[in-house]
Amino acid sequence: SHLVPLETMASLESEPTPHVYVVTSKAGLQARTAPNVGDESRAKGKDFSKGDLVAVDAIMPSLHNSTEKKPGKHGNGPFLRLDSNEGLWLFEFKKHERLMERVKVQAGLWCYKVNNSGVGLALRCMPTTRSDMHMDPEVLYPHETTIWADRLVTDSSGVTFVRVQGTKGWLFTTRDGKETLTRVPRLQDGCVATTSSSSATLPIAEVRNLAARYGWSEVQYNAESRVIAFTSMSETNGRMRVNVYYTTGTVGTSLNHPIDGPGQMFRRCTSLRDLEQIFSNPRVHTERGYKRRRNDPLDGARLPVDTSCVDQSAESEETVARRMLVEMDLEAAALAARRAQLAKHIRVTFEEPVLKSAKKEEARQAAEKKAAEERELEAKRTARGREDTFLLFNSDDIKDSFSSEVTCVATNGRGTIMLYEDGDWTFSRGLPKGLYNKLHGRSLDHSRPSYVAVGTQERYYIRFRNGSSQWVGPDGLSDELEKTSKKVASVAFGEDYHTWFVVYTDGSWECSRSIPSDLDDVLESRKNRDDLSFVTLGPDGEYFLKAQNGKMWWGGISTAMSKTINKIGKDRLKFMDFGEDNTYFIRYS
């Protein structure tokens, strides 16, 4: 599990939750089991499509220098914890691409009635109509049930979703064009609104008859407040009092709860049958029963109930409701204070140590990854050749340009070019004019060169990082390059204009018939195997061949170049290219 410090999240202490986001990614999103974008954390079956709304109870920035509104330096985050108690996460950005956007949520109090005959409405864990998003365990509101909503959000199609007060669940006002929730006109201070069916008058005579039938004594009748009060004694409940507001159907019951002590309950009676059930059993429909409260830190938030309510004169329904509302506000404030203390304890004791450990592990993994990348890069540099020696025209132009960061060297003796790991390049005088024109003054926003080969007689080949390539050479070379979809590893230009050799990254190769005879013999002795790494050719019959297993063959070179190779050591050779008048460039490690 991944615990997140409260100070890194948007929570109830900073602004109302939940936050709601809409999925903007065309491909949709799959939730993660941890705050990261890695595929290894994908949560099976938790998919969201474009346009889906998602409720979020916490926002955690990326650990790489992001904020709650911007991604980190790697382009990921902030990470959004789903308000579903499943420990699942989504993310606003991935690799700098925005995948979700914040949606405005209204906070308030709205009253609705369920309008879905025969079925009712099931609570969803997200603002959606999807049937696979039911709360677990399922909560079903029957048809005509009154619900109160404290959050409201509307999607792009105009469907309004409401969060049911006191829960994390959501309902919807319409589905497939049909109204599923009917708005009830708001009354003052949260009093339950009624329709004509629920406000039917309870006949006074019938009320008195029912009370007498079940042993209740009338103690007060107040025509101004439109209330009749009755009392009764019980061995289990002690003295009980029922106030019947006969014009609205509201019934207030005062009795002793076995755990919480004296208190009042208000219920709505739509018929004399409902009132009869209350007189028969004053605790009916309380939806509380005798559930014990745990002896936990929240006990201190409970407020004592004024026991005088049992014997008081029957007040108006509005006065009683308003007094209870004030008591609830005080209790809510006390609960909020206790909650803040508990949240701080959780943060300091549990979450901060976990985050510290997670940061340490992340730093270790990042350092390990960086070290592996550095080792891989150094191995590539060694394989290319870390040192050089050469005999070239215009060598002053490039004598200080070579380093192990050079990825490619090409020469025809008079002109030499080098490409670097960072995409930069340098060259001397004497390049083929077509190649010079492509590189000289090339804009920084154009694709960088990734491979180049040059020959005499203005021949060259160049490939760019975007995959495009251009060349000047014989028709046979053009025919070969234009018909293939393989990626080129090397191109070589030989003694005459029509001599060429191409090696592909899969080890296969093609060449003209005019390659040096010694090279042809080497290829035949190897049974023309498709396992080459690269080949270079020179203007005087020189050649250099390297196979993918590291073995090398060369020939046609001058005596001076042979002495240089012997001085370096044949086992240290990595690459050689050739130019006019016995010039050359050698790389070794």
Coordinates of C-alpha atoms in Angstrom, one line a residue:
S1 CA 0.0 0.0 0.0
H2 CA 1.1 3.6 -0.5
L3 CA 0.2 6.1 2.2
V4 CA 0.5 9.8 1.3
P5 CA 1.1 12.6 3.8
L6 CA -1.8 14.9 4.2
E7 CA 0.3 18.0 3.6
T8 CA 1.0 16.8 0.0
M9 CA -2.7 16.3 -0.8
A10 CA -5.7 18.5 -1.2
S11 CA -8.0 17.4 1.6
L12 CA -11.0 18.5 3.6
E13 CA -8.7 20.8 5.6
S14 CA -7.8 22.8 2.5
E15 CA -10.8 22.8 0.2
P16 CA -14.1 20.8 -0.2
T17 CA -13.8 17.3 -1.5
P18 CA -14.2 15.3 -3.5
H19 CA -12.6 16.9 -6.5
V20 CA -13.9 15.8 -9.8
Y21 CA -11.9 15.3 -13.0
V22 CA -13.0 14.4 -16.5
V23 CA -11.0 12.0 -18.7
T24 CA -9.8 13.8 -21.8
S25 CA -7.5 11.1 -23.3
K26 CA -9.0 9.7 -26.5
A27 CA -7.6 6.3 -25.5
G28 CA -9.1 6.4 -22.0
L29 CA -7.2 5.6 -18.8
Q30 CA -6.7 2.5 -16.6
A31 CA -6.4 3.1 -12.8
R32 CA -3.2 2.2 -11.0
T33 CA -2.7 0.5 -7.6
A34 CA 0.0 3.1 -6.7
P35 CA 0.8 6.7 -7.5
N36 CA 2.8 6.2 -10.7
V37 CA 2.3 5.7 -14.5
G38 CA 4.0 2.4 -14.8
D39 CA 2.2 -0.5 -16.5
E40 CA 3.1 -2.8 -13.7
S41 CA 0.7 -1.0 -11.4
R42 CA -2.4 -1.3 -13.7
A43 CA -5.6 -2.2 -11.9
K44 CA -7.4 -4.9 -13.9
G45 CA -11.0 -4.0 -14.8
K46 CA -10.7 -0.4 -13.6
D47 CA -10.9 1.4 -17.0
F48 CA -12.3 4.9 -17.7
S49 CA -13.3 6.2 -21.1
K50 CA -13.0 9.7 -22.6
G51 CA -15.7 11.9 -21.0
D52 CA -16.0 9.8 -17.8
L53 CA -16.1 11.8 -14.6
V54 CA -13.9 10.7 -11.7
A55 CA -14.3 11.7 -8.0
V56 CA -10.9 12.2 -6.2
D57 CA -10.3 12.6 -2.5
A58 CA -6.6 13.4 -2.6
I59 CA -4.0 14.9 -4.9
M60 CA -0.4 13.9 -4.6
P61 CA 2.2 15.8 -6.7
S62 CA 4.9 13.8 -8.5
L63 CA 8.0 13.3 -6.3
H64 CA 10.0 15.0 -9.1
N65 CA 9.5 18.7 -8.4
S66 CA 5.8 19.1 -9.4
T67 CA 2.9 20.9 -7.8
E68 CA -0.7 20.0 -7.4
K69 CA -1.5 21.6 -10.8
K70 CA 1.6 20.7 -12.9
P71 CA 3.5 17.5 -13.7
G72 CA 7.0 16.8 -12.5
K73 CA 10.2 17.1 -14.5
H74 CA 9.5 13.7 -16.1
G75 CA 6.1 15.0 -17.3
N76 CA 4.0 12.7 -15.0
G77 CA 1.4 13.6 -12.3
P78 CA -0.1 15.0 -10.3
F79 CA -1.5 11.7 -9.1
L80 CA -5.2 11.5 -8.1
R81 CA -6.5 9.1 -5.5
L82 CA -10.0 7.8 -6.4
D83 CA -12.7 8.5 -3.8
S84 CA -13.8 4.9 -3.7
N85 CA -11.8 3.4 -0.7
E86 CA -10.0 1.0 -3.1
G87 CA -6.6 2.7 -3.0
L88 CA -6.6 3.3 -6.7
W89 CA -4.9 6.2 -8.6
L90 CA -5.1 8.1 -11.9
F91 CA -2.8 10.9 -13.2
E92 CA -3.4 14.3 -14.8
F93 CA -0.3 14.1 -17.0
K94 CA 1.8 11.4 -18.5
K95 CA 5.0 12.3 -20.4
H96 CA 3.8 15.9 -20.5
E97 CA 0.5 14.9 -22.2
R98 CA -2.7 16.1 -20.4
L99 CA -5.0 13.1 -19.8
M100 CA -7.5 14.6 -17.3
E101 CA -8.9 18.1 -16.5
R102 CA -10.5 19.5 -13.3
V103 CA -14.3 20.0 -13.3
K104 CA -16.1 22.5 -11.2
V105 CA -18.1 21.0 -8.3
Q106 CA -20.9 22.9 -6.5
A107 CA -21.2 22.5 -2.8
G108 CA -24.6 23.1 -1.1
L109 CA -27.7 21.2 -0.1
W110 CA -30.3 20.0 -2.5
C111 CA -33.3 17.7 -2.0
Y112 CA -34.4 15.1 -4.5
K113 CA -36.9 12.2 -4.8
V114 CA -36.0 9.0 -6.6
N115 CA -38.1 8.7 -9.8
N116 CA -37.4 5.2 -11.1
S117 CA -40.6 3.1 -10.6
G118 CA -40.2 -0.6 -9.8
V119 CA -36.4 -0.5 -9.7
G120 CA -35.1 2.5 -7.6
L121 CA -31.6 3.8 -8.0
A122 CA -28.3 2.1 -7.0
L123 CA -25.6 4.3 -5.5
R124 CA -22.4 4.6 -7.6
C125 CA -18.9 5.1 -6.3
M126 CA -18.2 7.6 -9.1
P127 CA -20.3 10.3 -10.8
T128 CA -21.4 8.0 -13.6
T129 CA -24.4 6.0 -14.8
R130 CA -22.2 2.9 -15.4
S131 CA -23.7 -0.3 -13.8
D132 CA -20.2 -1.6 -13.1
M133 CA -19.6 1.3 -10.7
H134 CA -22.1 0.3 -8.0
M135 CA -21.1 0.8 -4.4
D136 CA -19.8 -2.3 -2.6
P137 CA -21.9 -3.4 -0.8
E138 CA -24.7 -2.2 -3.0
V139 CA -26.9 0.6 -1.7
L140 CA -30.3 0.9 -3.4
Y141 CA -32.8 3.8 -2.9
P142 CA -36.4 2.7 -3.6
H143 CA -38.7 4.7 -5.8
E144 CA -39.9 8.0 -4.2
T145 CA -37.2 7.9 -1.5
T146 CA -36.2 11.4 -0.5
I147 CA -32.4 12.0 -0.6
W148 CA -30.3 15.0 0.2
A149 CA -27.3 15.9 -1.9
D150 CA -24.3 18.0 -0.8
R151 CA -22.2 18.0 -4.1
L152 CA -23.3 18.6 -7.6
V153 CA -21.5 18.3 -10.9
T154 CA -22.6 18.3 -14.6
D155 CA -20.9 16.4 -17.4
S156 CA -20.4 17.5 -21.0
S157 CA -23.7 15.9 -22.1
G158 CA -25.7 17.9 -19.5
V159 CA -26.3 15.0 -17.1
T160 CA -26.2 16.2 -13.5
F161 CA -24.6 13.9 -10.8
V162 CA -25.2 14.4 -7.1
R163 CA -23.4 13.0 -4.1
V164 CA -25.7 11.7 -1.4
Q165 CA -25.1 13.5 1.9
G166 CA -23.4 11.4 4.5
T167 CA -22.0 8.9 1.9
K168 CA -19.3 8.8 -0.8
G169 CA -21.9 7.6 -3.4
W170 CA -23.3 9.4 -6.4
L171 CA -26.7 9.3 -8.2
F172 CA -27.8 10.9 -11.5
T173 CA -30.7 13.1 -12.5
T174 CA -31.3 11.6 -15.9
R175 CA -30.3 8.5 -17.9
D176 CA -31.0 7.9 -21.6
G177 CA -33.2 11.0 -21.6
K178 CA -35.4 9.8 -18.7
E179 CA -35.6 11.7 -15.4
T180 CA -34.3 9.5 -12.5
L181 CA -34.2 12.1 -9.7
T182 CA -36.9 14.8 -9.2
R183 CA -35.9 18.0 -7.5
V184 CA -37.9 18.9 -4.4
P185 CA -38.4 22.6 -3.7
R186 CA -36.0 23.7 -1.0
L187 CA -37.4 24.7 2.4
Q188 CA -35.6 26.7 5.1
D189 CA -32.8 25.2 7.2
G190 CA -32.9 21.8 5.6
C191 CA -36.4 20.8 6.7
V192 CA -37.7 17.9 4.6
A193 CA -39.9 19.1 1.8
T194 CA -43.2 17.3 1.2
T195 CA -45.6 16.8 -1.6
S196 CA -49.3 16.9 -1.4
S197 CA -49.4 13.1 -0.8
S198 CA -47.1 13.4 2.3
S199 CA -48.8 16.4 3.8
A200 CA -52.2 15.0 4.2
T201 CA -53.9 16.0 7.5
L202 CA -54.1 13.4 10.2
P203 CA -57.7 13.7 11.5
I204 CA -57.5 14.8 15.2
A205 CA -60.3 12.5 16.3
E206 CA -58.6 9.5 14.7
V207 CA -55.3 10.5 16.3
R208 CA -56.8 10.6 19.7
N209 CA -58.6 7.2 19.1
L210 CA -55.3 5.6 18.1
A211 CA -53.4 7.0 21.1
A212 CA -56.1 5.8 23.5
R213 CA -56.1 2.3 21.9
Y214 CA -52.4 1.9 22.7
G215 CA -52.5 3.4 26.2
W216 CA -51.3 6.9 25.5
S217 CA -52.6 9.8 27.6
E218 CA -53.2 13.2 26.0
V219 CA -51.3 15.9 27.9
Q220 CA -51.6 18.9 25.6
Y221 CA -53.4 20.3 22.6
N222 CA -52.1 23.5 21.0
A223 CA -54.2 24.7 18.1
E224 CA -51.8 27.5 17.3
S225 CA -48.9 25.1 16.9
R226 CA -51.2 22.5 15.4
V227 CA -49.9 19.8 17.7
I228 CA -51.3 17.2 20.1
A229 CA -49.0 15.7 22.8
F230 CA -49.3 12.3 24.4
T231 CA -47.3 10.5 27.1
S232 CA -46.9 6.9 28.2
M233 CA -44.9 4.9 30.7
S234 CA -42.8 1.8 29.8
E235 CA -40.7 -0.5 31.9
T236 CA -37.9 -0.6 29.2
N237 CA -38.2 3.0 27.9
G238 CA -39.4 4.9 31.0
R239 CA -41.6 7.9 30.3
M240 CA -42.2 8.6 26.6
R241 CA -43.8 11.5 24.8
V242 CA -45.2 11.8 21.3
N243 CA -45.9 15.1 19.6
V244 CA -48.2 14.8 16.6
Y245 CA -48.1 17.8 14.2
Y246 CA -51.4 16.8 12.6
T247 CA -51.4 19.3 9.6
T248 CA -48.0 18.2 8.3
G249 CA -47.8 14.5 9.4
T250 CA -44.6 15.0 11.3
V251 CA -44.3 13.0 14.6
G252 CA -41.7 13.8 17.2
T253 CA -40.9 11.1 19.8
S254 CA -39.1 11.8 23.0
L255 CA -37.7 8.7 24.8
N256 CA -34.7 7.3 26.6
H257 CA -32.1 5.5 24.4
P258 CA -30.4 2.7 26.4
I259 CA -26.9 4.0 25.4
D260 CA -27.2 7.7 24.4
G261 CA -29.8 8.6 27.0
P262 CA -32.8 11.0 26.3
G263 CA -33.3 12.2 22.8
Q264 CA -35.8 13.1 20.1
M265 CA -36.6 11.5 16.8
F266 CA -38.7 13.0 14.0
R267 CA -40.6 10.9 11.4
R268 CA -43.0 11.6 8.6
C269 CA -46.4 9.9 8.7
T270 CA -48.3 9.7 5.4
S271 CA -51.2 7.8 6.9
L272 CA -52.9 6.8 10.1
R273 CA -51.3 3.4 9.6
D274 CA -47.9 4.9 10.0
L275 CA -49.0 6.7 13.2
E276 CA -50.5 3.5 14.6
Q277 CA -47.1 1.8 14.2
I278 CA -45.4 4.6 16.2
F279 CA -48.0 4.4 19.0
S280 CA -47.5 0.6 19.0
N281 CA -43.7 0.8 19.0
P282 CA -42.2 4.3 19.4
R283 CA -38.8 3.0 18.1
V284 CA -40.2 1.9 14.7
H285 CA -38.4 3.2 11.6
T286 CA -35.6 4.8 13.6
E287 CA -33.0 3.1 11.5
R288 CA -30.8 3.2 14.7
G289 CA -32.0 0.4 16.9
Y290 CA -29.7 -0.1 19.9
K291 CA -26.3 0.2 18.0
R292 CA -23.6 0.8 20.5
R293 CA -21.0 3.6 20.0
R294 CA -17.4 2.4 20.4
N295 CA -15.3 4.0 23.1
D296 CA -13.1 5.8 20.6
P297 CA -11.6 9.3 20.3
L298 CA -14.9 10.5 18.7
D299 CA -16.9 10.0 21.9
G300 CA -15.9 13.4 23.1
A301 CA -17.8 14.9 20.2
R302 CA -21.2 13.8 21.5
L303 CA -23.3 16.5 23.1
P304 CA -25.7 15.9 26.0
V305 CA -29.4 16.1 25.2
D306 CA -31.6 18.4 27.3
T307 CA -33.7 16.0 29.3
S308 CA -36.4 18.7 29.7
C309 CA -37.5 17.8 26.2
V310 CA -39.4 14.9 27.7
D311 CA -41.6 17.1 29.9
Q312 CA -41.7 20.3 27.9
S313 CA -44.8 21.9 26.5
A314 CA -45.4 21.0 22.8
E315 CA -43.5 23.6 20.8
S316 CA -44.0 24.4 17.2
E317 CA -42.4 21.9 14.7
E318 CA -40.2 24.7 13.3
T319 CA -38.9 25.6 16.8
V320 CA -38.0 22.1 17.6
A321 CA -36.3 21.5 14.3
R322 CA -34.2 24.7 14.5
R323 CA -33.1 23.8 18.0
M324 CA -32.0 20.4 16.9
L325 CA -30.2 21.9 13.9
V326 CA -28.1 24.1 16.3
E327 CA -27.2 21.1 18.4
M328 CA -26.2 19.2 15.3
D329 CA -23.9 22.1 14.2
L330 CA -22.2 22.1 17.6
E331 CA -21.7 18.3 17.4
A332 CA -20.3 18.6 13.9
A333 CA -17.8 21.2 15.0
A334 CA -16.7 19.0 17.9
L335 CA -16.3 16.0 15.5
A336 CA -14.3 18.2 13.1
A337 CA -11.8 19.1 15.9
R338 CA -11.4 15.5 16.9
R339 CA -11.0 14.5 13.3
A340 CA -8.2 17.0 12.8
Q341 CA -6.4 15.6 15.8
L342 CA -6.8 12.0 14.6
A343 CA -5.6 13.0 11.1
K344 CA -2.5 14.6 12.4
H345 CA -1.7 11.5 14.5
I346 CA -2.1 9.3 11.4
R347 CA 0.1 11.6 9.3
V348 CA 2.9 11.8 11.8
T349 CA 2.8 8.2 13.1
F350 CA 2.1 6.3 9.9
E351 CA 2.2 8.2 6.7
E352 CA 5.4 10.4 7.0
P353 CA 7.7 7.4 7.7
V354 CA 6.2 5.5 4.8
L355 CA 6.7 8.4 2.4
K356 CA 10.3 8.9 3.7
S357 CA 11.0 5.3 3.0
A358 CA 9.4 5.5 -0.4
K359 CA 11.5 8.5 -1.3
K360 CA 14.6 6.7 -0.2
E361 CA 13.8 3.7 -2.3
E362 CA 12.9 5.8 -5.3
A363 CA 16.3 7.6 -5.0
R364 CA 18.0 4.3 -4.8
Q365 CA 16.3 3.0 -7.9
A366 CA 17.0 6.2 -9.8
A367 CA 20.7 6.0 -8.9
E368 CA 20.8 2.3 -9.9
K369 CA 19.2 3.1 -13.2
K370 CA 21.5 6.0 -13.9
A371 CA 24.6 3.8 -13.1
A372 CA 23.3 1.1 -15.5
E373 CA 22.7 3.7 -18.2
E374 CA 26.2 5.1 -17.7
R375 CA 27.7 1.6 -17.9
E376 CA 25.8 0.9 -21.1
L377 CA 27.0 4.2 -22.6
E378 CA 30.6 3.5 -21.7
A379 CA 30.4 0.1 -23.2
K380 CA 29.1 1.6 -26.5
R381 CA 32.0 4.1 -26.5
T382 CA 34.5 1.4 -26.0
A383 CA 33.0 -0.6 -28.9
R384 CA 33.1 2.4 -31.2
G385 CA 36.7 3.2 -30.2
R386 CA 37.8 5.7 -27.6
E387 CA 41.1 6.8 -29.3
D388 CA 42.0 7.8 -32.9
T389 CA 44.9 8.1 -35.2
F390 CA 44.8 9.5 -38.8
L391 CA 46.6 10.7 -41.8
L392 CA 44.3 13.2 -43.6
F393 CA 44.2 16.4 -45.7
N394 CA 42.9 19.5 -43.9
S395 CA 43.5 17.6 -40.6
D396 CA 44.0 20.9 -38.7
D397 CA 40.2 21.4 -39.1
I398 CA 39.4 18.4 -36.9
K399 CA 42.5 17.4 -34.9
D400 CA 41.0 18.5 -31.6
S401 CA 37.4 17.4 -32.5
F402 CA 37.5 13.7 -31.7
S403 CA 36.4 12.2 -28.4
S404 CA 34.7 9.0 -27.2
E405 CA 31.4 10.8 -27.6
V406 CA 31.8 10.7 -31.5
T407 CA 29.2 8.2 -32.8
C408 CA 30.2 8.3 -36.5
V409 CA 33.3 9.2 -38.5
A410 CA 33.5 9.3 -42.3
T411 CA 36.3 10.6 -44.6
N412 CA 37.4 10.6 -48.3
G413 CA 40.8 11.9 -47.3
R414 CA 40.2 15.5 -48.2
G415 CA 37.0 16.0 -46.2
T416 CA 36.1 14.5 -42.8
I417 CA 32.9 14.6 -40.8
M418 CA 32.1 13.6 -37.2
L419 CA 28.7 13.1 -35.5
Y420 CA 28.2 13.3 -31.7
E421 CA 25.9 11.7 -29.1
D422 CA 24.1 15.0 -28.4
G423 CA 23.2 15.4 -32.1
D424 CA 25.9 18.0 -32.9
W425 CA 28.5 17.6 -35.7
T426 CA 31.7 19.0 -37.1
F427 CA 33.5 18.7 -40.5
S428 CA 36.5 19.9 -42.3
R429 CA 37.0 21.4 -45.8
G430 CA 36.7 19.0 -48.7
L431 CA 33.3 17.4 -48.2
P432 CA 31.1 16.6 -51.2
K433 CA 29.3 19.8 -52.1
G434 CA 25.8 18.2 -51.8
L435 CA 26.6 17.1 -48.3
Y436 CA 28.2 20.4 -47.3
N437 CA 25.1 22.3 -48.5
K438 CA 22.8 20.1 -46.4
L439 CA 24.7 20.6 -43.2
H440 CA 26.1 24.1 -43.5
G441 CA 23.8 26.5 -41.6
R442 CA 21.2 23.7 -40.9
S443 CA 18.5 25.0 -38.6
L444 CA 18.4 23.7 -35.1
D445 CA 14.7 22.7 -35.4
H446 CA 15.6 20.3 -38.3
S447 CA 16.3 16.6 -37.6
R448 CA 19.8 15.9 -36.6
P449 CA 22.1 13.5 -38.6
S450 CA 22.6 10.0 -37.1
Y451 CA 24.8 8.3 -39.7
V452 CA 27.0 9.6 -42.6
A453 CA 29.3 8.0 -45.2
V454 CA 31.4 9.9 -47.8
G455 CA 33.4 8.8 -50.9
T456 CA 35.3 10.4 -53.7
Q457 CA 33.7 11.8 -56.8
E458 CA 31.1 13.8 -54.7
R459 CA 29.4 10.6 -53.4
Y460 CA 27.8 10.5 -50.0
Y461 CA 25.0 9.0 -47.9
I462 CA 23.4 10.6 -44.8
R463 CA 20.6 9.5 -42.5
F464 CA 18.7 11.7 -40.0
R465 CA 17.2 10.9 -36.6
N466 CA 13.7 11.2 -38.1
G467 CA 14.4 8.2 -40.3
S468 CA 14.8 10.1 -43.6
S469 CA 17.9 9.7 -45.7
Q470 CA 19.5 11.2 -48.8
W471 CA 22.5 10.3 -51.0
V472 CA 24.4 10.8 -54.2
G473 CA 25.8 7.7 -55.8
P474 CA 25.4 5.2 -58.7
D475 CA 22.1 4.0 -60.0
G476 CA 22.7 0.5 -58.6
L477 CA 23.0 1.9 -55.0
S478 CA 19.8 4.0 -55.5
D479 CA 17.9 1.0 -56.8
E480 CA 18.9 -1.0 -53.8
L481 CA 18.1 1.7 -51.2
E482 CA 14.7 2.6 -52.8
K483 CA 13.4 -0.9 -52.9
T484 CA 14.2 -2.0 -49.3
S485 CA 12.5 -1.2 -46.0
K486 CA 15.5 -2.4 -43.9
K487 CA 17.5 0.0 -41.8
V488 CA 20.9 0.9 -43.1
A489 CA 23.9 0.1 -40.8
S490 CA 26.6 1.3 -43.2
V491 CA 27.2 2.5 -46.8
A492 CA 30.6 2.4 -48.5
F493 CA 31.9 3.9 -51.8
G494 CA 34.7 2.2 -53.6
E495 CA 37.4 2.6 -56.2
D496 CA 35.2 3.7 -59.1
Y497 CA 31.9 5.6 -59.2
H498 CA 29.8 2.4 -59.5
T499 CA 31.4 0.5 -56.6
W500 CA 29.3 0.4 -53.4
F501 CA 28.6 -1.8 -50.4
V502 CA 25.5 -1.6 -48.1
V503 CA 25.1 -3.4 -44.7
Y504 CA 21.8 -3.5 -42.9
T505 CA 21.2 -3.6 -39.1
D506 CA 19.9 -7.2 -39.3
G507 CA 23.4 -8.3 -40.7
S508 CA 22.3 -8.7 -44.3
W509 CA 24.1 -6.9 -47.1
E510 CA 24.2 -6.1 -50.8
C511 CA 27.1 -4.8 -53.0
S512 CA 28.1 -4.1 -56.6
R513 CA 30.1 -6.6 -58.6
S514 CA 33.2 -4.3 -58.7
I515 CA 34.2 -4.6 -55.0
P516 CA 37.8 -5.5 -54.3
S517 CA 38.5 -9.2 -55.2
D518 CA 40.2 -9.8 -51.8
L519 CA 37.0 -8.7 -50.1
D520 CA 34.9 -10.9 -52.4
D521 CA 37.2 -13.8 -51.3
V522 CA 36.6 -13.1 -47.6
L523 CA 32.8 -13.1 -48.2
E524 CA 32.9 -16.3 -50.1
S525 CA 35.1 -18.0 -47.4
R526 CA 32.4 -17.1 -44.9
K527 CA 29.7 -18.5 -47.2
N528 CA 28.3 -15.0 -47.7
R529 CA 26.7 -15.1 -44.2
D530 CA 24.3 -12.4 -43.2
D531 CA 26.0 -11.4 -40.0
L532 CA 28.0 -8.3 -40.9
S533 CA 28.3 -5.2 -38.6
F534 CA 29.7 -2.7 -41.2
V535 CA 32.0 -2.4 -44.2
T536 CA 34.1 0.5 -45.4
L537 CA 35.9 0.9 -48.8
G538 CA 38.6 3.1 -50.1
P539 CA 39.4 4.7 -53.5
D540 CA 42.5 2.5 -54.1
G541 CA 41.0 -1.0 -53.4
E542 CA 41.2 -0.7 -49.6
Y543 CA 38.5 -2.5 -47.5
F544 CA 37.6 -3.1 -43.8
L545 CA 34.9 -5.6 -42.8
K546 CA 33.6 -6.3 -39.3
A547 CA 31.2 -9.1 -38.4
Q548 CA 28.7 -9.1 -35.6
N549 CA 30.8 -11.5 -33.6
G550 CA 33.6 -8.9 -33.5
K551 CA 35.9 -10.5 -36.0
M552 CA 37.6 -8.1 -38.5
W553 CA 39.2 -8.4 -42.0
W554 CA 41.0 -5.7 -43.9
G555 CA 43.2 -5.3 -47.0
G556 CA 44.6 -3.2 -49.8
I557 CA 46.1 -0.8 -47.3
S558 CA 49.5 1.0 -47.6
T559 CA 52.7 0.0 -45.8
A560 CA 52.5 3.1 -43.6
M561 CA 49.0 2.2 -42.5
S562 CA 50.1 -1.4 -41.8
K563 CA 52.9 -0.1 -39.5
T564 CA 50.4 2.1 -37.7
I565 CA 48.1 -0.8 -37.1
N566 CA 50.9 -3.0 -35.8
K567 CA 52.0 -0.2 -33.5
I568 CA 48.4 0.1 -32.1
G569 CA 47.8 -3.6 -31.8
K570 CA 45.4 -5.5 -34.1
D571 CA 43.2 -6.6 -31.1
R572 CA 42.5 -3.0 -30.2
L573 CA 41.1 -2.0 -33.6
K574 CA 37.4 -0.9 -33.8
F575 CA 37.0 1.0 -37.1
M576 CA 38.9 2.3 -40.1
D577 CA 38.0 4.4 -43.1
F578 CA 40.0 5.4 -46.2
G579 CA 40.6 8.4 -48.5
E580 CA 42.6 9.5 -51.5
D581 CA 46.4 9.1 -51.6
N582 CA 46.6 6.5 -48.9
T583 CA 44.9 8.7 -46.2
Y584 CA 43.0 7.0 -43.4
F585 CA 41.2 7.3 -40.1
I586 CA 41.5 4.6 -37.4
R587 CA 39.5 4.2 -34.1
Y588 CA 40.7 1.9 -31.3
S589 CA 40.3 1.3 -27.6

